PDB file of C-alpha atoms in Angstrom:
ATOM      1  CA  MET A   1      23.253 -91.580 -29.110  1.00 60.00           C
ATOM      2  CA  SER A   2      25.981 -90.572 -31.539  1.00 79.00           C
ATOM      3  CA  SER A   3      28.795 -92.844 -32.625  1.00 90.00           C
ATOM      4  CA  LEU A   4      31.195 -90.733 -30.559  1.00 88.00           C
ATOM      5  CA  GLU A   5      29.043 -91.165 -27.449  1.00 91.00           C
ATOM      6  CA  GLU A   6      28.794 -94.911 -28.079  1.00 94.00           C
ATOM      7  CA  ASP A   7      32.573 -95.192 -28.427  1.00 94.00           C
ATOM      8  CA  LEU A   8      33.021 -93.223 -25.201  1.00 94.00           C
ATOM      9  CA  SER A   9      30.494 -95.415 -23.393  1.00 95.00           C
ATOM     10  CA  LYS A  10      32.192 -98.615 -24.608  1.00 96.00           C
ATOM     11  CA  ALA A  11      35.649 -97.358 -23.599  1.00 96.00           C
ATOM     12  CA  ILE A  12      34.409 -96.411 -20.127  1.00 96.00           C
ATOM     13  CA  ALA A  13      32.686 -99.793 -19.698  1.00 97.00           C
ATOM     14  CA  GLU A  14      35.841-101.653 -20.740  1.00 97.00           C
ATOM     15  CA  LEU A  15      37.962 -99.515 -18.418  1.00 97.00           C
ATOM     16  CA  GLN A  16      35.660-100.221 -15.473  1.00 97.00           C
ATOM     17  CA  ALA A  17      35.661-103.956 -16.228  1.00 98.00           C
ATOM     18  CA  LEU A  18      39.462-103.999 -16.389  1.00 98.00           C
ATOM     19  CA  GLU A  19      39.686-102.098 -13.096  1.00 97.00           C
ATOM     20  CA  ARG A  20      37.563-104.796 -11.421  1.00 98.00           C
ATOM     21  CA  ILE A  21      39.625-107.577 -12.993  1.00 98.00           C
ATOM     22  CA  VAL A  22      42.926-105.981 -11.967  1.00 98.00           C
ATOM     23  CA  SER A  23      41.668-105.506  -8.419  1.00 98.00           C
ATOM     24  CA  GLU A  24      40.728-109.201  -8.237  1.00 98.00           C
ATOM     25  CA  LEU A  25      44.079-110.256  -9.716  1.00 98.00           C
ATOM     26  CA  GLN A  26      45.907-108.092  -7.170  1.00 98.00           C
ATOM     27  CA  ASN A  27      43.926-109.710  -4.349  1.00 98.00           C
ATOM     28  CA  ARG A  28      44.776-113.174  -5.672  1.00 98.00           C
ATOM     29  CA  ALA A  29      48.457-112.271  -6.036  1.00 98.00           C
ATOM     30  CA  THR A  30      48.485-111.016  -2.436  1.00 98.00           C
ATOM     31  CA  ALA A  31      46.942-114.286  -1.220  1.00 98.00           C
ATOM     32  CA  LEU A  32      49.447-116.284  -3.276  1.00 98.00           C
ATOM     33  CA  ARG A  33      52.346-114.281  -1.793  1.00 98.00           C
ATOM     34  CA  ALA A  34      51.080-115.078   1.717  1.00 97.00           C
ATOM     35  CA  LEU A  35      50.944-118.761   0.782  1.00 96.00           C
ATOM     36  CA  LEU A  36      54.448-118.497  -0.674  1.00 97.00           C
ATOM     37  CA  THR A  37      55.662-117.196   2.697  1.00 97.00           C
ATOM     38  CA  GLU A  38      54.119-120.252   4.372  1.00 95.00           C
ATOM     39  CA  TYR A  39      55.886-122.542   1.914  1.00 96.00           C
ATOM     40  CA  ASP A  40      59.173-120.743   2.577  1.00 97.00           C
ATOM     41  CA  GLY A  41      58.711-121.366   6.300  1.00 93.00           C
ATOM     42  CA  ALA A  42      57.944-125.048   5.722  1.00 93.00           C
ATOM     43  CA  ILE A  43      60.984-125.420   3.484  1.00 96.00           C
ATOM     44  CA  ALA A  44      63.240-123.714   6.034  1.00 93.00           C
ATOM     45  CA  LEU A  45      61.994-126.014   8.802  1.00 88.00           C
ATOM     46  CA  LEU A  46      62.455-129.133   6.669  1.00 90.00           C
ATOM     47  CA  GLU A  47      65.989-128.018   5.774  1.00 90.00           C
ATOM     48  CA  GLU A  48      66.742-127.599   9.467  1.00 86.00           C
ATOM     49  CA  LEU A  49      65.331-131.047  10.199  1.00 84.00           C
ATOM     50  CA  LYS A  50      67.361-132.608   7.362  1.00 84.00           C
ATOM     51  CA  ASN A  51      70.540-131.117   8.819  1.00 84.00           C
ATOM     52  CA  ARG A  52      69.852-132.150  12.425  1.00 78.00           C
ATOM     53  CA  LYS A  53      68.732-135.768  12.039  1.00 67.00           C
ATOM     54  CA  THR A  54      67.575-135.635  15.669  1.00 71.00           C
ATOM     55  CA  GLY A  55      64.695-134.054  17.538  1.00 72.00           C
ATOM     56  CA  LEU A  56      64.115-130.329  17.518  1.00 80.00           C
ATOM     57  CA  ASN A  57      62.410-128.069  20.076  1.00 86.00           C
ATOM     58  CA  ILE A  58      60.052-125.631  18.399  1.00 86.00           C
ATOM     59  CA  LEU A  59      57.218-123.223  19.136  1.00 90.00           C
ATOM     60  CA  ILE A  60      53.955-124.109  17.394  1.00 90.00           C
ATOM     61  CA  PRO A  61      51.586-121.220  16.633  1.00 90.00           C
ATOM     62  CA  ILE A  62      48.099-121.811  18.019  1.00 94.00           C
ATOM     63  CA  GLY A  63      46.613-118.502  16.833  1.00 93.00           C
ATOM     64  CA  GLY A  64      46.366-114.970  18.120  1.00 94.00           C
ATOM     65  CA  GLY A  65      50.129-114.704  18.530  1.00 93.00           C
ATOM     66  CA  ASN A  66      50.167-117.592  21.024  1.00 96.00           C
ATOM     67  CA  PHE A  67      52.457-120.621  20.898  1.00 96.00           C
ATOM     68  CA  LEU A  68      53.015-124.035  22.433  1.00 95.00           C
ATOM     69  CA  ARG A  69      56.468-125.484  23.006  1.00 94.00           C
ATOM     70  CA  ALA A  70      56.882-128.883  21.335  1.00 91.00           C
ATOM     71  CA  GLU A  71      59.570-131.356  20.412  1.00 88.00           C
ATOM     72  CA  ILE A  72      59.804-132.995  17.015  1.00 84.00           C
ATOM     73  CA  LYS A  73      61.048-136.511  17.667  1.00 82.00           C
ATOM     74  CA  ASP A  74      60.521-138.279  14.342  1.00 78.00           C
ATOM     75  CA  VAL A  75      62.346-136.435  11.577  1.00 81.00           C
ATOM     76  CA  GLU A  76      62.248-139.276   9.059  1.00 85.00           C
ATOM     77  CA  GLU A  77      58.858-138.538   7.525  1.00 89.00           C
ATOM     78  CA  VAL A  78      56.491-135.697   6.841  1.00 90.00           C
ATOM     79  CA  HIS A  79      52.745-135.652   6.187  1.00 92.00           C
ATOM     80  CA  VAL A  80      52.066-133.619   3.051  1.00 93.00           C
ATOM     81  CA  SER A  81      48.665-132.193   2.182  1.00 91.00           C
ATOM     82  CA  LEU A  82      47.069-133.316  -1.060  1.00 89.00           C
ATOM     83  CA  GLY A  83      44.154-130.930  -0.553  1.00 88.00           C
ATOM     84  CA  ALA A  84      40.584-131.386   0.698  1.00 92.00           C
ATOM     85  CA  GLY A  85      41.933-132.535   4.074  1.00 90.00           C
ATOM     86  CA  VAL A  86      43.792-135.501   2.563  1.00 95.00           C
ATOM     87  CA  MET A  87      47.369-136.118   3.700  1.00 94.00           C
ATOM     88  CA  ILE A  88      50.061-138.445   2.431  1.00 95.00           C
ATOM     89  CA  LYS A  89      53.063-139.721   4.343  1.00 95.00           C
ATOM     90  CA  LYS A  90      56.401-139.045   2.620  1.00 94.00           C
ATOM     91  CA  SER A  91      60.022-139.418   3.584  1.00 93.00           C
ATOM     92  CA  LEU A  92      61.551-136.159   4.759  1.00 91.00           C
ATOM     93  CA  GLN A  93      63.482-135.789   1.487  1.00 93.00           C
ATOM     94  CA  ASP A  94      60.500-136.654  -0.738  1.00 95.00           C
ATOM     95  CA  GLY A  95      58.240-134.310   1.208  1.00 94.00           C
ATOM     96  CA  TYR A  96      60.845-131.582   0.960  1.00 95.00           C
ATOM     97  CA  GLU A  97      61.110-132.033  -2.826  1.00 96.00           C
ATOM     98  CA  LEU A  98      57.330-132.028  -3.240  1.00 96.00           C
ATOM     99  CA  ILE A  99      56.958-128.837  -1.220  1.00 96.00           C
ATOM    100  CA  LYS A 100      59.802-127.198  -3.176  1.00 97.00           C
ATOM    101  CA  LYS A 101      58.052-128.063  -6.469  1.00 97.00           C
ATOM    102  CA  ARG A 102      54.774-126.644  -5.184  1.00 96.00           C
ATOM    103  CA  ARG A 103      56.580-123.501  -4.120  1.00 97.00           C
ATOM    104  CA  GLU A 104      58.025-123.130  -7.624  1.00 98.00           C
ATOM    105  CA  ARG A 105      54.595-123.519  -9.223  1.00 98.00           C
ATOM    106  CA  LEU A 106      53.228-120.982  -6.780  1.00 97.00           C
ATOM    107  CA  SER A 107      56.013-118.557  -7.640  1.00 98.00           C
ATOM    108  CA  GLU A 108      55.296-119.033 -11.353  1.00 98.00           C
ATOM    109  CA  SER A 109      51.611-118.375 -10.742  1.00 98.00           C
ATOM    110  CA  ILE A 110      52.427-115.138  -8.921  1.00 98.00           C
ATOM    111  CA  LYS A 111      54.656-114.081 -11.796  1.00 98.00           C
ATOM    112  CA  ALA A 112      51.887-114.847 -14.309  1.00 98.00           C
ATOM    113  CA  HIS A 113      49.391-112.810 -12.263  1.00 98.00           C
ATOM    114  CA  GLU A 114      51.813-109.893 -12.124  1.00 97.00           C
ATOM    115  CA  GLU A 115      52.432-110.034 -15.882  1.00 98.00           C
ATOM    116  CA  THR A 116      48.692-110.080 -16.537  1.00 98.00           C
ATOM    117  CA  ILE A 117      48.224-107.110 -14.215  1.00 98.00           C
ATOM    118  CA  VAL A 118      50.911-105.172 -16.099  1.00 98.00           C
ATOM    119  CA  ASN A 119      49.263-105.979 -19.444  1.00 98.00           C
ATOM    120  CA  TYR A 120      45.844-104.916 -18.195  1.00 98.00           C
ATOM    121  CA  ALA A 121      47.310-101.767 -16.642  1.00 97.00           C
ATOM    122  CA  GLN A 122      48.790-100.826 -20.011  1.00 98.00           C
ATOM    123  CA  ARG A 123      45.414-101.344 -21.683  1.00 97.00           C
ATOM    124  CA  MET A 124      43.757 -99.304 -18.930  1.00 98.00           C
ATOM    125  CA  GLU A 125      46.159 -96.433 -19.533  1.00 98.00           C
ATOM    126  CA  GLU A 126      45.403 -96.608 -23.245  1.00 97.00           C
ATOM    127  CA  LEU A 127      41.668 -96.555 -22.483  1.00 97.00           C
ATOM    128  CA  ARG A 128      42.091 -93.554 -20.178  1.00 97.00           C
ATOM    129  CA  ARG A 129      43.739 -91.642 -23.020  1.00 97.00           C
ATOM    130  CA  ILE A 130      40.930 -92.690 -25.370  1.00 96.00           C
ATOM    131  CA  VAL A 131      38.256 -91.644 -22.866  1.00 96.00           C
ATOM    132  CA  GLN A 132      39.977 -88.308 -22.363  1.00 97.00           C
ATOM    133  CA  ALA A 133      40.260 -87.684 -26.119  1.00 95.00           C
ATOM    134  CA  LEU A 134      36.672 -88.749 -26.806  1.00 94.00           C
ATOM    135  CA  SER A 135      35.377 -86.631 -23.928  1.00 94.00           C
ATOM    136  CA  ALA A 136      37.264 -83.603 -25.215  1.00 94.00           C
ATOM    137  CA  ARG A 137      35.999 -84.175 -28.769  1.00 92.00           C
ATOM    138  CA  LEU A 138      32.420 -84.617 -27.545  1.00 90.00           C
ATOM    139  CA  ALA A 139      32.657 -81.416 -25.495  1.00 90.00           C
ATOM    140  CA  GLU A 140      33.946 -79.545 -28.571  1.00 90.00           C
ATOM    141  CA  LEU A 141      31.058 -80.819 -30.684  1.00 87.00           C
ATOM    142  CA  GLN A 142      28.490 -79.911 -28.050  1.00 87.00           C
ATOM    143  CA  LYS A 143      30.005 -76.441 -27.710  1.00 87.00           C
ATOM    144  CA  ALA A 144      29.995 -75.966 -31.494  1.00 86.00           C
ATOM    145  CA  GLN A 145      26.350 -77.055 -31.663  1.00 85.00           C
ATOM    146  CA  LYS A 146      25.362 -74.530 -28.975  1.00 86.00           C
ATOM    147  CA  GLU A 147      27.247 -71.725 -30.697  1.00 83.00           C
ATOM    148  CA  GLY A 148      25.743 -72.644 -34.066  1.00 73.00           C
ATOM    149  CA  LYS A 149      22.189 -72.236 -32.830  1.00 63.00           C
TER     150      LYS A 149
END
């Protein structure tokens, strides 16, 4: 294999690897955006509860587009997930602040994913140009070799 063919092979391999990585990053960013929407809903509900200071009638989703009607009676505290099924009881204000901070970190993570995707996309475009140029050069050499024989 000639040096030109090796360079072409390496560029194609790197391009394919970056395509897989970008696809995975896009999937993660999509999942993070869905989680961000959940956090936005939680924040909106907690803001409503902070403003009311009394019970609130709500619909609770039970899956498949189905809901149960419920009343929130105690608006003084919220149970916040710590992960792995562990919950902690917080005052409404403390829970609200914790969820807001998590939302900010989530937003920053999405932004970082998007910046990484842009950087990889730029490298992928550069690699596509390299692959195209190397392919054209290789075709020229092969044509010249055939004509020279």
